[in-house]
Amino acid sequence: MYVPTPTTPDLTRRRPLQTPNSHPLLLKDVADLWQTYIPLQALTHPHLLHGLLAFSALNLADLHRGTPRAAHYLTICDKHQSVAIAALRDALANPSANITPEISASLFALAATLSISSMARSCAVANAQTALPRFFSVEEIAEAVILTKGMREVTGLTMGFVLDTPIGIMLTSHSMEDEAGVDPESARLPGAVRERFDALRGMLRARCTARTLPANPPLSSDSSAADHPGTLETCEKALEDLEEIYRNLRYFKRKGRLQNGHLWRWPAMVPLPFVHLLAARHPPTLIIVAHFAAATVCLRRAWFVRDWGEYALEGIARALEHDPGMSRWLEWPREQLGREMEGVLCDVDNRTC
C-alpha cells in the first residue's frame, strides 16, 4: 500500500479533458497523478471533491499559519472533511454493493487524501498553539495511525479494480521488494542503529511479558496495558516492521528517491492491537512510535508533515514525563530528529550519506 506524496490540486484551473485511458501514457510519477487524473475524478465524484477541498483548505491554513486566517481555513476543512468521511463510511458499510469499478479509483484516492489530511490537520492545530514547544496529544497520534490503517482496508477492497487504472501506480514502488537488483548492502543499517534496535527488543522483553492475545483487550489505563496477553508479540512485530522501514529509508534516501509512502506505510503495517496500546499510552509502544516520528524528519519538504515528527516526539515526552526510566529512551530519536537521521543515513566510518 502506497501512501502518496500529493501536491495540492488547483481545482479552479481549466484543464483539457482527457479520457482515463489516455492517462497511463502521460503520467510520469505519483505527483503527476495528483495533478491530472485525481482532480478529474473529483469532478464526477463529489465525495472525492470534498476530500480534495478539505486538503486544499489545510494547505491554505499552512500558508497562513500564525494568522487569524488559519482558523478560518481549518473550519472550511472540517466542513468538507465531514462530508467526505461520511461518504467513505457509507461505501464501506456495504462494500459488495457500493464499491464498483466506476467508483473504486475515487474511493482509493479519497482514502489516501483523508489519511494525509489527518496529519496535515494535526500540524495545523499544533501550529496555532501559542505556548512552546508545540505538541500533539497521544490521541492525535493514534488518530493518524488509525486513519492510515483504514486506507489499507480500502486498498484491499478496491485493488482488483484500480490495478488497471492510473491509480495503480500508487500500489507499486513503495519498498525495496519492488526494486530489481537491489544490493542488500546498500540498505544495511549502520552498526550503531542495529544495536539500537537490539536494545529496543531487550526493553520490550523486560517490559512486556504476556504471550497470548485476547479478542478485545480492555484499555482502561497504560499500566494495565503491559499485562495484556500478546503485548510482547504485538510490539515486537511493530518494531520489526519499523526496522524494515529504516532500511527502506536509508536505501531510497541515498538514491534520492524517498517518497512519503516509503515511511508512512508503517502505520498501515502495525497490528491493530498496537494501535490499542498506543491509545492506552502504553510506554514501550510510545517509545516505538517515537522512533518512527524521528524518521519523518526526512520528509520535511512536504508541507503537510513538515513538523509532524517534532510535535509527536514532544507529545510522547509529555506522556512519559512521570516515567524517567522510559523517558531516557527518547534521547536517541530526539538526537536523530535534530540531525535529520544522520546516524541512519550516513556511514560513520567514511562520513558518506
mmCIF file of C-alpha atoms in Angstrom:
data_model
loop_
_atom_site.group_PDB
_atom_site.id
_atom_site.type_symbol
_atom_site.label_atom_id
_atom_site.label_comp_id
_atom_site.label_asym_id
_atom_site.label_seq_id
_atom_site.Cartn_x
_atom_site.Cartn_y
_atom_site.Cartn_z
ATOM 1 C CA MET A 1 0.000 0.000 0.000
ATOM 2 C CA TYR A 2 1.487 3.313 -1.095
ATOM 3 C CA VAL A 3 0.729 6.499 0.823
ATOM 4 C CA PRO A 4 1.364 9.109 -1.881
ATOM 5 C CA THR A 5 3.087 12.473 -1.762
ATOM 6 C CA PRO A 6 0.478 14.741 -3.339
ATOM 7 C CA THR A 7 0.719 18.290 -4.476
ATOM 8 C CA THR A 8 -2.294 20.409 -3.637
ATOM 9 C CA PRO A 9 -4.581 20.333 -6.681
ATOM 10 C CA ASP A 10 -5.854 23.575 -8.106
ATOM 11 C CA LEU A 11 -9.439 22.658 -8.906
ATOM 12 C CA THR A 12 -10.158 26.091 -10.328
ATOM 13 C CA ARG A 13 -7.759 25.795 -13.246
ATOM 14 C CA ARG A 14 -9.182 24.869 -16.605
ATOM 15 C CA ARG A 15 -7.562 21.699 -17.931
ATOM 16 C CA PRO A 16 -8.010 19.926 -21.234
ATOM 17 C CA LEU A 17 -10.298 16.994 -20.587
ATOM 18 C CA GLN A 18 -8.772 13.615 -21.273
ATOM 19 C CA THR A 19 -10.178 10.139 -21.086
ATOM 20 C CA PRO A 20 -8.970 7.856 -18.284
ATOM 21 C CA ASN A 21 -7.411 5.510 -20.827
ATOM 22 C CA SER A 22 -5.127 8.264 -22.069
ATOM 23 C CA HIS A 23 -3.516 8.950 -18.710
ATOM 24 C CA PRO A 24 -1.120 5.998 -18.478
ATOM 25 C CA LEU A 25 0.732 7.492 -21.463
ATOM 26 C CA LEU A 26 1.019 10.897 -19.784
ATOM 27 C CA LEU A 27 1.723 10.068 -16.139
ATOM 28 C CA LYS A 28 5.378 10.277 -15.140
ATOM 29 C CA ASP A 29 5.029 9.749 -11.385
ATOM 30 C CA VAL A 30 2.639 9.879 -8.443
ATOM 31 C CA ALA A 31 2.815 13.686 -8.284
ATOM 32 C CA ASP A 32 1.570 13.866 -11.872
ATOM 33 C CA LEU A 33 -1.292 11.570 -10.872
ATOM 34 C CA TRP A 34 -2.414 14.083 -8.241
ATOM 35 C CA GLN A 35 -2.163 16.973 -10.677
ATOM 36 C CA THR A 36 -4.163 15.406 -13.502
ATOM 37 C CA TYR A 37 -6.118 12.192 -13.056
ATOM 38 C CA ILE A 38 -7.318 12.591 -9.459
ATOM 39 C CA PRO A 39 -8.701 16.157 -9.878
ATOM 40 C CA LEU A 40 -10.566 14.960 -12.978
ATOM 41 C CA GLN A 41 -12.016 12.080 -10.956
ATOM 42 C CA ALA A 42 -13.195 14.618 -8.367
ATOM 43 C CA LEU A 43 -15.261 16.443 -10.980
ATOM 44 C CA THR A 44 -17.560 13.411 -11.281
ATOM 45 C CA HIS A 45 -17.298 12.033 -7.709
ATOM 46 C CA PRO A 46 -18.465 14.551 -5.059
ATOM 47 C CA HIS A 47 -17.013 12.544 -2.147
ATOM 48 C CA LEU A 48 -13.513 12.909 -3.610
ATOM 49 C CA LEU A 49 -14.129 16.569 -4.419
ATOM 50 C CA HIS A 50 -14.948 17.255 -0.753
ATOM 51 C CA GLY A 51 -11.805 15.387 0.303
ATOM 52 C CA LEU A 52 -9.604 17.428 -2.017
ATOM 53 C CA LEU A 53 -11.236 20.697 -0.998
ATOM 54 C CA ALA A 54 -10.587 19.824 2.661
ATOM 55 C CA PHE A 55 -6.948 19.124 1.844
ATOM 56 C CA SER A 56 -6.647 22.366 -0.142
ATOM 57 C CA ALA A 57 -8.094 24.284 2.822
ATOM 58 C CA LEU A 58 -5.402 22.760 5.020
ATOM 59 C CA ASN A 59 -2.770 23.942 2.564
ATOM 60 C CA LEU A 60 -4.181 27.451 2.836
ATOM 61 C CA ALA A 61 -4.174 27.180 6.637
ATOM 62 C CA ASP A 62 -0.489 26.254 6.452
ATOM 63 C CA LEU A 63 0.246 29.204 4.186
ATOM 64 C CA HIS A 64 -1.497 31.491 6.701
ATOM 65 C CA ARG A 65 -0.047 29.860 9.832
ATOM 66 C CA GLY A 66 0.230 32.300 12.715
ATOM 67 C CA THR A 67 -2.616 34.485 11.424
ATOM 68 C CA PRO A 68 -6.394 34.527 12.122
ATOM 69 C CA ARG A 69 -6.989 33.265 8.572
ATOM 70 C CA ALA A 70 -5.588 29.862 9.528
ATOM 71 C CA ALA A 71 -8.539 29.138 11.850
ATOM 72 C CA HIS A 72 -10.956 30.178 9.092
ATOM 73 C CA TYR A 73 -9.462 27.657 6.671
ATOM 74 C CA LEU A 74 -9.499 24.947 9.347
ATOM 75 C CA THR A 75 -13.249 25.468 9.684
ATOM 76 C CA ILE A 76 -13.665 25.099 5.924
ATOM 77 C CA CYS A 77 -11.550 21.940 6.015
ATOM 78 C CA ASP A 78 -13.686 20.380 8.741
ATOM 79 C CA LYS A 79 -16.914 21.024 6.817
ATOM 80 C CA HIS A 80 -15.651 19.353 3.666
ATOM 81 C CA GLN A 81 -13.898 16.547 5.514
ATOM 82 C CA SER A 82 -17.001 15.560 7.484
ATOM 83 C CA VAL A 83 -18.895 15.091 4.204
ATOM 84 C CA ALA A 84 -16.037 13.071 2.692
ATOM 85 C CA ILE A 85 -15.671 10.800 5.733
ATOM 86 C CA ALA A 86 -19.425 10.151 5.837
ATOM 87 C CA ALA A 87 -19.372 9.121 2.168
ATOM 88 C CA LEU A 88 -16.447 6.754 2.722
ATOM 89 C CA ARG A 89 -18.162 5.160 5.719
ATOM 90 C CA ASP A 90 -21.324 4.639 3.709
ATOM 91 C CA ALA A 91 -19.349 2.894 0.968
ATOM 92 C CA LEU A 92 -17.557 0.635 3.449
ATOM 93 C CA ALA A 93 -20.819 -0.254 5.202
ATOM 94 C CA ASN A 94 -21.847 -2.376 2.199
ATOM 95 C CA PRO A 95 -18.739 -2.819 0.022
ATOM 96 C CA SER A 96 -20.181 -5.534 -2.216
ATOM 97 C CA ALA A 97 -22.899 -3.169 -3.390
ATOM 98 C CA ASN A 98 -21.159 0.212 -3.116
ATOM 99 C CA ILE A 99 -17.605 -0.436 -4.331
ATOM 100 C CA THR A 100 -17.849 -0.807 -8.092
ATOM 101 C CA PRO A 101 -15.303 -0.417 -10.922
ATOM 102 C CA GLU A 102 -16.729 3.028 -11.675
ATOM 103 C CA ILE A 103 -16.221 4.372 -8.145
ATOM 104 C CA SER A 104 -13.238 2.378 -6.871
ATOM 105 C CA ALA A 105 -10.495 4.750 -8.064
ATOM 106 C CA SER A 106 -12.189 7.758 -6.471
ATOM 107 C CA LEU A 107 -12.647 5.889 -3.162
ATOM 108 C CA PHE A 108 -8.998 4.850 -3.164
ATOM 109 C CA ALA A 109 -7.925 8.436 -3.819
ATOM 110 C CA LEU A 110 -10.291 9.695 -1.106
ATOM 111 C CA ALA A 111 -8.864 7.274 1.465
ATOM 112 C CA ALA A 112 -5.345 8.434 0.598
ATOM 113 C CA THR A 113 -6.411 12.075 0.851
ATOM 114 C CA LEU A 114 -8.077 11.590 4.250
ATOM 115 C CA SER A 115 -5.013 9.783 5.592
ATOM 116 C CA ILE A 116 -2.744 12.658 4.578
ATOM 117 C CA SER A 117 -5.256 15.268 5.743
ATOM 118 C CA SER A 118 -5.246 13.789 9.246
ATOM 119 C CA MET A 119 -1.506 14.502 9.504
ATOM 120 C CA ALA A 120 -1.858 17.966 7.992
ATOM 121 C CA ARG A 121 -4.742 18.929 10.265
ATOM 122 C CA SER A 122 -2.874 17.812 13.385
ATOM 123 C CA CYS A 123 0.046 20.003 12.317
ATOM 124 C CA ALA A 124 -2.269 22.941 11.605
ATOM 125 C CA VAL A 125 -3.877 22.707 15.047
ATOM 126 C CA ALA A 126 -0.481 22.452 16.733
ATOM 127 C CA ASN A 127 0.788 25.431 14.735
ATOM 128 C CA ALA A 128 -1.928 27.524 16.377
ATOM 129 C CA GLN A 129 -0.633 26.758 19.879
ATOM 130 C CA THR A 130 0.844 29.867 21.474
ATOM 131 C CA ALA A 131 2.827 28.053 24.163
ATOM 132 C CA LEU A 132 6.119 26.476 23.130
ATOM 133 C CA PRO A 133 7.174 23.803 22.459
ATOM 134 C CA ARG A 134 4.174 22.782 20.382
ATOM 135 C CA PHE A 135 2.999 19.177 20.538
ATOM 136 C CA PHE A 136 0.429 16.556 19.559
ATOM 137 C CA SER A 137 -1.578 14.665 22.122
ATOM 138 C CA VAL A 138 -1.200 10.889 22.096
ATOM 139 C CA GLU A 139 -4.825 10.730 20.954
ATOM 140 C CA GLU A 140 -3.976 12.775 17.851
ATOM 141 C CA ILE A 141 -1.059 10.482 17.061
ATOM 142 C CA ALA A 142 -3.297 7.435 17.428
ATOM 143 C CA GLU A 143 -5.891 9.016 15.120
ATOM 144 C CA ALA A 144 -3.288 9.433 12.370
ATOM 145 C CA VAL A 145 -2.309 5.771 12.697
ATOM 146 C CA ILE A 146 -5.938 4.610 12.657
ATOM 147 C CA LEU A 147 -6.780 6.599 9.514
ATOM 148 C CA THR A 148 -3.697 5.283 7.734
ATOM 149 C CA LYS A 149 -4.683 1.731 8.663
ATOM 150 C CA GLY A 150 -8.148 2.498 7.320
ATOM 151 C CA MET A 151 -6.614 3.276 3.964
ATOM 152 C CA ARG A 152 -5.214 -0.236 3.893
ATOM 153 C CA GLU A 153 -8.748 -1.615 4.262
ATOM 154 C CA VAL A 154 -9.882 0.474 1.295
ATOM 155 C CA THR A 155 -6.852 -0.719 -0.659
ATOM 156 C CA GLY A 156 -7.876 -4.328 -0.131
ATOM 157 C CA LEU A 157 -11.442 -3.668 -1.243
ATOM 158 C CA THR A 158 -10.554 -1.684 -4.360
ATOM 159 C CA MET A 159 -7.289 -3.250 -5.500
ATOM 160 C CA GLY A 160 -8.885 -5.570 -8.022
ATOM 161 C CA PHE A 161 -10.488 -2.607 -9.761
ATOM 162 C CA VAL A 162 -7.716 0.007 -9.584
ATOM 163 C CA LEU A 163 -4.679 -2.013 -10.657
ATOM 164 C CA ASP A 164 -5.529 -1.399 -14.316
ATOM 165 C CA THR A 165 -6.235 2.316 -13.831
ATOM 166 C CA PRO A 166 -3.755 5.180 -13.422
ATOM 167 C CA ILE A 167 -4.275 4.802 -9.647
ATOM 168 C CA GLY A 168 -2.366 1.515 -9.923
ATOM 169 C CA ILE A 169 0.918 3.445 -9.844
ATOM 170 C CA MET A 170 0.231 4.136 -6.162
ATOM 171 C CA LEU A 171 0.317 0.412 -5.368
ATOM 172 C CA THR A 172 3.882 -0.156 -6.538
ATOM 173 C CA SER A 173 7.400 1.109 -5.876
ATOM 174 C CA HIS A 174 6.809 1.590 -2.160
ATOM 175 C CA SER A 175 9.529 -0.745 -0.876
ATOM 176 C CA MET A 176 12.810 -2.351 -1.865
ATOM 177 C CA GLU A 177 10.882 -5.550 -2.597
ATOM 178 C CA ASP A 178 9.561 -3.819 -5.722
ATOM 179 C CA GLU A 179 13.069 -2.978 -6.919
ATOM 180 C CA ALA A 180 15.079 -5.155 -9.278
ATOM 181 C CA GLY A 181 18.687 -5.977 -8.469
ATOM 182 C CA VAL A 182 18.899 -4.346 -5.041
ATOM 183 C CA ASP A 183 22.278 -4.794 -3.362
ATOM 184 C CA PRO A 184 21.474 -5.820 0.259
ATOM 185 C CA GLU A 185 24.496 -3.878 1.480
ATOM 186 C CA SER A 186 23.020 -0.650 0.118
ATOM 187 C CA ALA A 187 20.241 -0.897 2.695
ATOM 188 C CA ARG A 188 22.224 -2.425 5.547
ATOM 189 C CA LEU A 189 21.811 -0.243 8.621
ATOM 190 C CA PRO A 190 24.926 1.083 10.376
ATOM 191 C CA GLY A 191 26.084 -0.986 13.323
ATOM 192 C CA ALA A 192 25.013 1.599 15.892
ATOM 193 C CA VAL A 193 21.464 1.594 14.512
ATOM 194 C CA ARG A 194 21.278 -2.210 14.543
ATOM 195 C CA GLU A 195 22.462 -2.111 18.165
ATOM 196 C CA ARG A 196 19.724 0.404 18.914
ATOM 197 C CA PHE A 197 17.039 -1.942 17.623
ATOM 198 C CA ASP A 198 18.561 -4.800 19.615
ATOM 199 C CA ALA A 199 18.374 -2.623 22.725
ATOM 200 C CA LEU A 200 14.741 -1.826 21.979
ATOM 201 C CA ARG A 201 13.981 -5.534 21.665
ATOM 202 C CA GLY A 202 15.573 -6.061 25.064
ATOM 203 C CA MET A 203 13.454 -3.271 26.521
ATOM 204 C CA LEU A 204 10.305 -4.912 25.141
ATOM 205 C CA ARG A 205 11.206 -8.267 26.670
ATOM 206 C CA ALA A 206 11.745 -6.560 30.006
ATOM 207 C CA ARG A 207 8.547 -4.500 29.940
ATOM 208 C CA CYS A 208 6.101 -6.746 28.043
ATOM 209 C CA THR A 209 5.751 -10.216 29.465
ATOM 210 C CA ALA A 210 2.398 -11.584 28.261
ATOM 211 C CA ARG A 211 2.242 -14.082 25.395
ATOM 212 C CA THR A 212 -1.294 -14.549 24.026
ATOM 213 C CA LEU A 213 -3.732 -12.016 22.658
ATOM 214 C CA PRO A 214 -7.377 -11.678 23.741
ATOM 215 C CA ALA A 215 -10.010 -10.699 21.192
ATOM 216 C CA ASN A 216 -10.954 -7.420 22.898
ATOM 217 C CA PRO A 217 -8.353 -6.392 25.488
ATOM 218 C CA PRO A 218 -9.507 -3.739 27.953
ATOM 219 C CA LEU A 219 -7.625 -0.478 27.604
ATOM 220 C CA SER A 220 -8.521 1.392 30.737
ATOM 221 C CA SER A 221 -5.002 2.504 31.622
ATOM 222 C CA ASP A 222 -1.427 2.426 30.416
ATOM 223 C CA SER A 223 -0.298 0.459 33.469
ATOM 224 C CA SER A 224 -2.664 -2.416 32.691
ATOM 225 C CA ALA A 225 -1.702 -2.466 29.016
ATOM 226 C CA ALA A 226 1.615 -4.123 29.821
ATOM 227 C CA ASP A 227 -0.281 -7.033 31.367
ATOM 228 C CA HIS A 228 -2.416 -7.755 28.284
ATOM 229 C CA PRO A 229 -1.689 -11.115 26.746
ATOM 230 C CA GLY A 230 0.043 -10.714 23.401
ATOM 231 C CA THR A 231 1.597 -7.346 24.147
ATOM 232 C CA LEU A 232 5.137 -8.574 23.591
ATOM 233 C CA GLU A 233 4.401 -10.135 20.184
ATOM 234 C CA THR A 234 2.412 -7.073 19.119
ATOM 235 C CA CYS A 235 5.214 -4.663 19.979
ATOM 236 C CA GLU A 236 7.918 -6.915 18.533
ATOM 237 C CA LYS A 237 6.044 -7.082 15.224
ATOM 238 C CA ALA A 238 5.702 -3.285 15.086
ATOM 239 C CA LEU A 239 9.407 -2.884 15.886
ATOM 240 C CA GLU A 240 10.412 -5.436 13.254
ATOM 241 C CA ASP A 241 8.357 -3.560 10.663
ATOM 242 C CA LEU A 242 9.909 -0.259 11.744
ATOM 243 C CA GLU A 243 13.412 -1.652 11.301
ATOM 244 C CA GLU A 244 12.437 -2.605 7.745
ATOM 245 C CA ILE A 245 11.155 0.948 7.216
ATOM 246 C CA TYR A 246 14.525 2.270 8.400
ATOM 247 C CA ARG A 247 16.278 0.096 5.807
ATOM 248 C CA ASN A 248 13.969 1.438 3.109
ATOM 249 C CA LEU A 249 14.562 4.971 4.357
ATOM 250 C CA ARG A 250 18.316 4.527 4.046
ATOM 251 C CA TYR A 251 18.088 2.918 0.606
ATOM 252 C CA PHE A 252 15.664 5.359 -1.044
ATOM 253 C CA LYS A 253 17.067 8.499 0.622
ATOM 254 C CA ARG A 254 20.576 7.673 -0.593
ATOM 255 C CA LYS A 255 19.127 7.033 -4.061
ATOM 256 C CA GLY A 256 17.431 10.453 -3.987
ATOM 257 C CA ARG A 257 14.001 8.837 -4.413
ATOM 258 C CA LEU A 258 12.470 8.914 -0.947
ATOM 259 C CA GLN A 259 8.686 9.395 -1.044
ATOM 260 C CA ASN A 260 6.099 9.903 1.664
ATOM 261 C CA GLY A 261 4.806 6.355 1.288
ATOM 262 C CA HIS A 262 8.186 4.760 1.971
ATOM 263 C CA LEU A 263 7.794 5.836 5.593
ATOM 264 C CA TRP A 264 4.078 6.320 6.119
ATOM 265 C CA ARG A 265 3.210 2.762 5.184
ATOM 266 C CA TRP A 266 4.461 1.746 8.645
ATOM 267 C CA PRO A 267 1.263 2.846 10.463
ATOM 268 C CA ALA A 268 -0.684 0.696 7.990
ATOM 269 C CA MET A 269 1.598 -2.287 8.711
ATOM 270 C CA VAL A 270 1.362 -2.368 12.515
ATOM 271 C CA PRO A 271 -1.092 -4.820 14.129
ATOM 272 C CA LEU A 272 -4.403 -3.343 15.248
ATOM 273 C CA PRO A 273 -3.675 -4.235 18.922
ATOM 274 C CA PHE A 274 -0.621 -1.960 18.638
ATOM 275 C CA VAL A 275 -2.956 0.961 17.925
ATOM 276 C CA HIS A 276 -4.954 0.000 21.030
ATOM 277 C CA LEU A 277 -1.756 0.059 23.090
ATOM 278 C CA LEU A 278 -0.836 3.444 21.645
ATOM 279 C CA ALA A 279 -4.234 4.888 22.559
ATOM 280 C CA ALA A 280 -3.757 3.449 26.072
ATOM 281 C CA ARG A 281 -0.401 5.287 26.384
ATOM 282 C CA HIS A 282 1.493 2.040 26.860
ATOM 283 C CA PRO A 283 5.086 3.283 27.469
ATOM 284 C CA PRO A 284 7.009 0.765 25.282
ATOM 285 C CA THR A 285 4.553 1.420 22.456
ATOM 286 C CA LEU A 286 5.122 5.162 22.773
ATOM 287 C CA ILE A 287 8.884 4.597 22.539
ATOM 288 C CA ILE A 288 8.484 2.658 19.277
ATOM 289 C CA VAL A 289 6.273 5.399 17.832
ATOM 290 C CA ALA A 290 8.877 7.979 18.885
ATOM 291 C CA HIS A 291 11.461 6.188 16.732
ATOM 292 C CA PHE A 292 9.051 6.366 13.803
ATOM 293 C CA ALA A 293 8.359 10.054 14.458
ATOM 294 C CA ALA A 294 12.079 10.848 14.283
ATOM 295 C CA ALA A 295 12.316 9.262 10.823
ATOM 296 C CA THR A 296 9.610 11.568 9.421
ATOM 297 C CA VAL A 297 12.102 14.462 9.573
ATOM 298 C CA CYS A 298 13.384 13.147 6.249
ATOM 299 C CA LEU A 299 10.067 14.228 4.684
ATOM 300 C CA ARG A 300 10.115 17.834 5.872
ATOM 301 C CA ARG A 301 9.959 19.101 2.288
ATOM 302 C CA ALA A 302 6.281 18.024 2.322
ATOM 303 C CA TRP A 303 4.310 20.833 3.978
ATOM 304 C CA PHE A 304 1.668 18.511 5.414
ATOM 305 C CA VAL A 305 4.161 16.549 7.579
ATOM 306 C CA ARG A 306 6.841 19.239 7.967
ATOM 307 C CA ASP A 307 6.746 19.335 11.773
ATOM 308 C CA TRP A 308 4.868 16.097 12.461
ATOM 309 C CA GLY A 309 7.838 14.256 13.974
ATOM 310 C CA GLU A 310 8.836 17.147 16.224
ATOM 311 C CA TYR A 311 5.299 17.635 17.550
ATOM 312 C CA ALA A 312 4.767 13.895 18.035
ATOM 313 C CA LEU A 313 8.011 13.474 19.977
ATOM 314 C CA GLU A 314 7.107 16.350 22.265
ATOM 315 C CA GLY A 315 3.668 14.852 22.918
ATOM 316 C CA ILE A 316 5.172 11.468 23.722
ATOM 317 C CA ALA A 317 7.699 13.112 26.058
ATOM 318 C CA ARG A 318 4.841 14.763 27.944
ATOM 319 C CA ALA A 319 3.005 11.443 28.222
ATOM 320 C CA LEU A 320 6.128 9.854 29.738
ATOM 321 C CA GLU A 321 7.255 12.761 31.900
ATOM 322 C CA HIS A 322 6.479 10.850 35.116
ATOM 323 C CA ASP A 323 8.357 7.748 33.961
ATOM 324 C CA PRO A 324 12.071 8.658 33.895
ATOM 325 C CA GLY A 325 13.102 5.082 33.148
ATOM 326 C CA MET A 326 11.195 5.141 29.859
ATOM 327 C CA SER A 327 11.810 8.809 29.098
ATOM 328 C CA ARG A 328 15.519 8.129 28.626
ATOM 329 C CA TRP A 329 14.620 6.045 25.560
ATOM 330 C CA LEU A 330 13.578 9.286 23.855
ATOM 331 C CA GLU A 331 17.112 10.694 23.817
ATOM 332 C CA TRP A 332 18.160 8.766 20.696
ATOM 333 C CA PRO A 333 15.131 9.622 18.496
ATOM 334 C CA ARG A 334 15.341 13.265 19.581
ATOM 335 C CA GLU A 335 19.000 13.369 18.628
ATOM 336 C CA GLN A 336 18.300 11.749 15.273
ATOM 337 C CA LEU A 337 15.457 14.152 14.536
ATOM 338 C CA GLY A 338 17.758 17.088 15.301
ATOM 339 C CA ARG A 339 20.408 15.667 12.960
ATOM 340 C CA GLU A 340 17.893 14.683 10.269
ATOM 341 C CA MET A 341 18.567 10.957 10.792
ATOM 342 C CA GLU A 342 22.293 11.306 10.119
ATOM 343 C CA GLY A 343 23.002 8.193 12.171
ATOM 344 C CA VAL A 344 20.780 6.111 9.887
ATOM 345 C CA LEU A 345 21.615 7.667 6.536
ATOM 346 C CA CYS A 346 25.387 8.123 6.886
ATOM 347 C CA ASP A 347 28.243 5.675 7.038
ATOM 348 C CA VAL A 348 30.072 6.545 10.232
ATOM 349 C CA ASP A 349 33.428 5.257 9.020
ATOM 350 C CA ASN A 350 33.739 7.388 5.883
ATOM 351 C CA ARG A 351 31.062 10.039 6.672
ATOM 352 C CA THR A 352 29.170 9.489 3.444
ATOM 353 C CA CYS A 353 25.394 9.890 3.305
#
